[in-house]
Amino acid sequence: MKAFVMKQIGQVGFMEKPVPRPGPGDAIVRTTKALICTSDSHTVGGGIGPRENLTLGHEAVGVVHEVGSEVKVFQPGDRVLVGAITPDWGHPAAQDGYASQSGAPLGGWKFSNSKDGVFAEYFHVNEADANMAKIPDGVPDEMAVYCADMLSTGFMGAEKGNIPIGGTVAVLAQGPVGLMATAGARLRGAGLIIGVESVPNRQKLARTYGADEIVDFTREDVVTRTGELTQGEGVDTAIEALGADATFQTCVKITKPGGTISNTGYFGEGELVGIPRVEWGVGMADKTIATGLCPGGRLRMERLLRVLETKRLDPTLMTTHTFRFDDIERAFEVSDKKLDDVVKVLVVF
Ligand code: ZN
């Protein structure tokens, strides 16, 4: 089969690989739609070290091709969504409620990390009964595929942000995860959502997904403007959706005492992440810093799919580009270099 791989740090290309075979609890899925993620760029850039000839990608849907002898829930022909994070559900971390950390910190992240990813004609799913979900008839593949990572991670930002109904929320950066954090904040009942973003098409999407106010950090000071919008109080919840030290520090500054800084960002550089001491209340302001990694699992995926089935949200507005799998090299370049006002790139198999 054809697979799109990271040949070495900074270099991608196609490769022929054998179609994978399932273990007793596993499944093989024939890929139908996939999305390119900023994390794929981090990986190719060397973020997780050298991964020679590793198949890229972790956001996909498809049709079950083969199942292992112990798989009960799925059979060949089922249309399925697979979480980007596919935990080992027997691990104590999963039993403790932190499935994404199974095996090691971030150990639930297997695709394009500890095993081949989904940018291939077929891919392998461990613990299929726990890590896949059937896609409802009314939800098309190109919509369902957003649940693998974007909805799960973005909504996690809102969920871990502990947003009170009617509360105030700032979402810092309106990339695809930030946009879904914005949508998640609205679904959670936020009373005021402030979207921080400078790119016009992302500002527009932010408003569509629920932002009441847009703050352009290139034109105004985010701390000052957020203070004005919250009568000097600060927000209940600040969601970090960029993965940058400056953004994280802003989140700490604009969160009121007792509030939550909810991180979805990937901090891939530097040794330390800074916390502004005074605005952290010298360590005593009851500000919670919450972190997490894209929750996976069948129950999670089924819940996210229900949001789409009942038309609470249309994530396909984020699809700015569509490419055939044969053209994924170009697709990757568009996503990687953020060309042509890209938000999210869909790959059709
Ligand atoms: Zn992703």
Coordinates of C-alpha atoms and ligand atoms in Angstrom, one line a residue:
M1 CA 0.0 0.0 0.0
K2 CA 1.0 3.6 -0.4
A3 CA 2.0 5.6 2.7
F4 CA 3.0 9.2 3.2
V5 CA 6.0 9.2 5.6
M6 CA 8.6 11.4 7.3
K7 CA 11.7 10.1 5.6
Q8 CA 13.9 12.0 8.1
I9 CA 13.7 15.2 10.0
G10 CA 12.5 17.9 7.6
Q11 CA 11.8 15.5 4.7
V12 CA 8.6 13.8 3.6
G13 CA 7.5 11.5 0.8
F14 CA 5.7 8.4 -0.3
M15 CA 6.7 4.9 0.5
E16 CA 5.3 1.4 -0.3
K17 CA 4.5 -0.5 2.9
P18 CA 2.7 -3.9 3.5
V19 CA -1.0 -3.6 4.5
P20 CA -0.9 -4.1 8.4
R21 CA -2.5 -7.1 10.0
P22 CA -4.5 -7.0 13.2
G23 CA -3.7 -8.6 16.6
P24 CA -6.7 -10.3 18.3
G25 CA -8.2 -7.0 19.7
D26 CA -7.2 -4.8 16.8
A27 CA -8.7 -3.6 13.5
I28 CA -7.4 -2.5 10.1
V29 CA -9.2 0.5 8.6
R30 CA -9.2 1.5 5.0
T31 CA -8.7 5.3 5.0
T32 CA -11.4 7.4 3.3
K33 CA -10.7 11.0 4.7
A34 CA -8.0 12.5 6.7
L35 CA -7.0 15.9 8.0
I36 CA -3.5 17.4 8.2
C37 CA -2.6 18.8 11.6
T38 CA 0.0 21.3 12.9
S39 CA 1.3 18.4 15.0
D40 CA 2.3 16.7 11.8
S41 CA 4.5 19.7 11.1
H42 CA 6.0 19.6 14.6
T43 CA 6.8 15.9 14.0
V44 CA 8.5 16.5 10.6
G45 CA 10.3 19.4 12.2
G46 CA 11.9 17.1 14.7
G47 CA 9.6 17.8 17.6
I48 CA 9.6 14.1 18.8
G49 CA 13.1 13.3 17.4
P50 CA 14.1 11.2 14.4
R51 CA 11.3 8.9 13.2
E52 CA 12.7 7.4 10.0
N53 CA 10.1 6.3 7.5
L54 CA 7.3 6.6 10.0
T55 CA 3.8 7.1 8.4
L56 CA 2.5 10.6 9.3
G57 CA -1.1 11.6 10.3
H58 CA -3.4 10.9 13.2
E59 CA -6.8 12.4 12.1
A60 CA -8.8 10.0 10.0
V61 CA -12.0 8.1 9.3
G62 CA -12.5 5.0 7.1
V63 CA -14.1 1.7 6.6
V64 CA -13.2 -1.4 8.7
H65 CA -11.2 -3.7 6.4
E66 CA -10.3 -6.5 8.9
V67 CA -10.8 -7.2 12.6
G68 CA -9.0 -9.4 15.1
S69 CA -10.7 -12.5 16.5
E70 CA -11.6 -10.8 19.8
V71 CA -13.2 -7.6 18.4
K72 CA -16.9 -7.6 19.3
V73 CA -18.3 -4.2 18.4
F74 CA -17.1 -3.8 14.8
Q75 CA -17.0 -5.8 11.6
P76 CA -15.6 -5.3 8.1
G77 CA -17.6 -2.7 6.2
D78 CA -18.4 -0.5 9.2
R79 CA -17.8 3.2 8.7
V80 CA -15.7 4.4 11.6
L81 CA -14.1 7.3 13.3
V82 CA -10.8 6.6 15.1
G83 CA -9.5 8.9 17.9
A84 CA -6.2 10.6 17.3
I85 CA -5.2 9.2 20.7
T86 CA -5.7 5.5 21.1
P87 CA -4.9 4.6 24.7
D88 CA -4.2 1.3 26.3
W89 CA -7.3 1.0 28.3
G90 CA -5.9 -1.6 30.7
H91 CA -3.2 0.7 31.9
P92 CA -3.5 2.1 35.4
A93 CA -3.4 5.7 34.0
A94 CA -6.5 4.9 32.0
Q95 CA -8.2 3.3 35.0
D96 CA -7.3 6.5 36.9
G97 CA -9.2 8.6 34.4
Y98 CA -6.1 9.8 32.4
A99 CA -6.2 7.5 29.4
S100 CA -4.1 9.8 27.2
Q101 CA -1.2 9.2 29.6
S102 CA -1.4 5.4 29.4
G103 CA 2.0 3.7 29.3
A104 CA 4.0 7.0 29.8
P105 CA 3.3 10.7 29.7
L106 CA 1.3 11.2 26.4
G107 CA 1.6 7.4 26.0
G108 CA -1.9 7.2 24.4
W109 CA -0.5 9.1 21.4
K110 CA 0.5 6.3 19.1
F111 CA -0.3 7.3 15.5
S112 CA 2.8 8.9 13.9
N113 CA 4.6 8.7 17.2
S114 CA 5.2 5.2 18.5
K115 CA 3.7 3.5 15.4
D116 CA 2.6 4.3 11.8
G117 CA 0.0 7.0 11.4
V118 CA -3.1 7.3 9.2
F119 CA -1.8 8.9 6.0
A120 CA -1.8 5.6 4.2
E121 CA -4.4 3.5 2.3
Y122 CA -4.8 1.3 5.4
F123 CA -3.9 1.8 9.1
H124 CA -3.8 -0.3 12.3
V125 CA -6.0 0.5 15.3
N126 CA -5.0 -1.0 18.7
E127 CA -7.9 -2.1 21.1
A128 CA -10.4 -1.5 18.4
D129 CA -13.6 -1.9 20.5
A130 CA -12.3 0.9 22.8
N131 CA -10.7 3.2 20.3
M132 CA -13.2 3.5 17.3
A133 CA -16.8 4.6 17.0
K134 CA -19.3 4.0 14.3
I135 CA -20.2 7.1 12.3
P136 CA -24.0 7.8 12.3
D137 CA -25.6 7.7 8.8
G138 CA -26.4 11.5 8.9
V139 CA -22.8 12.5 9.5
P140 CA -20.5 12.6 6.4
D141 CA -16.9 11.4 6.6
E142 CA -15.5 14.9 5.9
M143 CA -17.4 16.1 9.0
A144 CA -16.8 13.1 11.3
V145 CA -13.0 13.3 10.8
Y146 CA -13.0 16.6 12.8
C147 CA -13.8 14.6 15.9
A148 CA -10.5 12.7 15.9
D149 CA -8.6 15.6 17.2
M150 CA -10.0 19.1 16.6
L151 CA -13.3 18.7 18.4
S152 CA -11.8 16.5 21.1
T153 CA -8.9 18.8 21.8
G154 CA -10.8 22.0 21.4
F155 CA -13.7 20.9 23.6
M156 CA -11.3 19.6 26.2
G157 CA -10.0 23.2 26.5
A158 CA -13.5 24.3 27.4
E159 CA -14.3 21.2 29.6
K160 CA -11.0 21.5 31.6
G161 CA -11.5 25.2 31.7
N162 CA -14.4 24.6 34.1
I163 CA -16.5 27.4 32.5
P164 CA -19.4 28.6 34.6
I165 CA -22.7 29.1 32.7
G166 CA -22.7 32.8 31.8
G167 CA -19.0 33.0 32.7
T168 CA -16.3 34.8 30.8
V169 CA -13.9 33.1 28.5
A170 CA -10.9 34.1 26.4
V171 CA -9.6 31.8 23.7
L172 CA -6.0 32.7 22.7
A173 CA -5.5 32.0 19.0
Q174 CA -8.2 30.9 16.7
G175 CA -6.5 28.2 14.7
P176 CA -8.6 25.0 14.3
V177 CA -8.2 23.9 17.9
G178 CA -8.9 27.5 19.2
L179 CA -12.0 27.7 17.0
M180 CA -13.2 24.4 18.5
A181 CA -12.4 25.7 22.0
T182 CA -14.5 28.7 21.1
A183 CA -17.4 26.5 19.9
G184 CA -16.9 24.3 23.0
A185 CA -17.1 27.4 25.3
R186 CA -20.4 28.3 23.6
L187 CA -21.8 24.8 24.0
R188 CA -20.7 24.9 27.7
G189 CA -22.8 28.1 28.2
A190 CA -20.2 30.8 28.4
G191 CA -21.8 34.3 28.7
L192 CA -18.9 36.2 27.0
I193 CA -16.4 34.7 24.7
I194 CA -13.3 36.7 23.6
G195 CA -11.4 35.4 20.6
V196 CA -7.8 36.6 20.3
E197 CA -6.7 36.5 16.7
S198 CA -5.2 38.7 14.0
V199 CA -5.9 36.8 10.8
P200 CA -9.2 38.0 9.2
N201 CA -10.6 34.7 8.0
R202 CA -9.9 33.1 11.4
Q203 CA -11.6 36.1 13.1
K204 CA -14.6 35.6 10.9
L205 CA -14.8 31.9 11.8
A206 CA -14.3 32.7 15.5
R207 CA -17.5 34.9 15.3
T208 CA -19.3 32.1 13.5
Y209 CA -18.4 29.6 16.2
G210 CA -19.4 31.8 19.1
A211 CA -16.9 34.6 19.8
D212 CA -18.7 37.8 21.0
E213 CA -15.6 39.9 20.8
I214 CA -12.4 39.7 18.8
V215 CA -9.2 41.1 20.1
D216 CA -6.5 41.6 17.5
F217 CA -3.2 41.3 19.4
T218 CA -1.3 43.1 16.7
R219 CA -3.4 46.2 17.2
E220 CA -4.2 46.3 20.9
D221 CA -2.9 44.9 24.2
V222 CA -4.7 41.7 25.1
V223 CA -4.4 42.2 28.8
T224 CA -5.7 45.8 28.7
R225 CA -8.6 45.0 26.3
T226 CA -9.7 41.9 28.2
G227 CA -9.7 44.0 31.4
E228 CA -12.0 46.5 29.7
L229 CA -14.3 43.8 28.4
T230 CA -14.6 42.2 31.9
Q231 CA -14.9 45.5 33.9
G232 CA -11.5 44.9 35.3
E233 CA -12.2 41.5 36.7
G234 CA -10.4 39.2 34.2
V235 CA -11.9 36.1 32.7
D236 CA -13.2 33.0 34.5
T237 CA -11.3 30.9 31.9
A238 CA -8.4 31.5 29.5
I239 CA -7.8 28.8 27.0
E240 CA -4.3 28.6 25.5
A241 CA -4.6 27.3 21.9
L242 CA -1.3 28.3 20.4
G243 CA 1.6 26.7 22.5
A244 CA 3.7 29.8 23.0
D245 CA 5.3 31.2 26.2
A246 CA 4.0 34.7 25.6
T247 CA 0.4 33.5 25.0
F248 CA 0.5 31.3 28.1
Q249 CA 1.7 34.2 30.2
T250 CA -1.1 36.3 28.9
C251 CA -3.5 33.6 29.9
V252 CA -2.3 33.7 33.5
K253 CA -2.5 37.5 33.5
I254 CA -6.0 37.8 32.2
T255 CA -7.5 35.1 34.4
K256 CA -9.3 36.3 37.5
P257 CA -8.4 34.9 40.9
G258 CA -10.2 31.5 41.2
G259 CA -10.2 31.1 37.5
T260 CA -8.7 28.4 35.2
I261 CA -6.0 28.6 32.6
S262 CA -6.8 25.6 30.3
N263 CA -4.0 24.6 28.0
T264 CA -4.4 22.9 24.7
G265 CA -1.2 24.2 23.2
Y266 CA 1.9 22.1 22.3
F267 CA 5.0 23.6 23.8
G268 CA 7.7 22.2 21.6
E269 CA 10.6 24.6 22.3
G270 CA 12.7 25.9 25.2
E271 CA 13.5 24.4 28.6
L272 CA 10.9 26.3 30.7
V273 CA 7.5 27.8 30.4
G274 CA 7.2 31.0 32.4
I275 CA 4.4 31.9 34.9
P276 CA 4.1 35.7 35.6
R277 CA 4.7 35.8 39.3
V278 CA 2.6 38.8 40.4
E279 CA -0.5 38.0 38.3
W280 CA -0.2 34.4 39.6
G281 CA -0.9 36.0 43.0
V282 CA 2.7 35.1 44.0
G283 CA 1.5 31.5 43.8
M284 CA -1.7 32.1 45.9
A285 CA -4.4 33.5 43.7
D286 CA -6.4 30.2 43.4
K287 CA -5.6 30.1 39.7
T288 CA -5.7 26.6 38.3
I289 CA -3.5 25.6 35.3
A290 CA -5.2 22.6 33.6
T291 CA -3.5 20.5 30.9
G292 CA -4.5 17.5 28.9
L293 CA -4.1 15.6 25.6
C294 CA -6.9 15.1 23.1
P295 CA -9.1 12.6 25.0
G296 CA -9.7 9.4 22.9
G297 CA -11.9 6.4 23.3
R298 CA -15.2 5.1 21.9
L299 CA -17.4 6.9 24.4
R300 CA -15.7 10.2 23.7
M301 CA -15.9 9.8 20.0
E302 CA -19.6 8.8 20.2
R303 CA -20.4 11.9 22.2
L304 CA -18.5 14.1 19.7
L305 CA -20.3 12.5 16.8
R306 CA -23.7 13.2 18.5
V307 CA -22.8 16.9 18.6
L308 CA -22.5 16.7 14.8
E309 CA -25.5 14.4 14.3
T310 CA -27.8 16.8 16.1
K311 CA -26.3 19.7 14.2
R312 CA -24.9 21.7 17.1
L313 CA -21.9 22.5 15.1
D314 CA -20.5 22.4 11.5
P315 CA -16.7 21.9 11.7
T316 CA -16.4 21.7 7.9
L317 CA -16.4 25.5 7.7
M318 CA -12.7 25.1 8.7
T319 CA -11.9 23.1 5.6
T320 CA -10.2 25.7 3.4
H321 CA -8.4 23.2 1.1
T322 CA -9.1 19.7 -0.2
F323 CA -6.5 17.4 -1.9
R324 CA -6.4 13.9 -3.2
F325 CA -4.1 11.5 -1.3
D326 CA -1.8 11.4 -4.4
D327 CA -1.3 15.2 -3.9
I328 CA -0.7 15.0 -0.1
E329 CA 2.9 16.3 -0.5
R330 CA 1.4 19.6 -1.8
A331 CA -1.3 19.4 0.8
F332 CA 1.3 19.1 3.6
E333 CA 3.2 22.1 2.2
V334 CA 0.1 24.3 2.3
S335 CA -0.6 23.3 5.9
D336 CA 3.0 23.4 7.0
K337 CA 3.8 26.8 5.5
K338 CA 0.4 28.2 6.3
L339 CA -0.1 29.2 2.7
D340 CA -3.2 30.8 1.1
D341 CA -5.1 31.6 4.4
V342 CA -5.2 27.9 5.3
V343 CA -7.2 26.7 8.3
K344 CA -7.5 23.0 7.8
V345 CA -6.6 20.7 4.9
L346 CA -8.7 17.7 4.0
V347 CA -7.2 14.7 2.2
V348 CA -9.5 12.4 0.2
F349 CA -8.5 8.8 -0.4
Ligands
ZN1 ZN -4.0 16.7 15.1

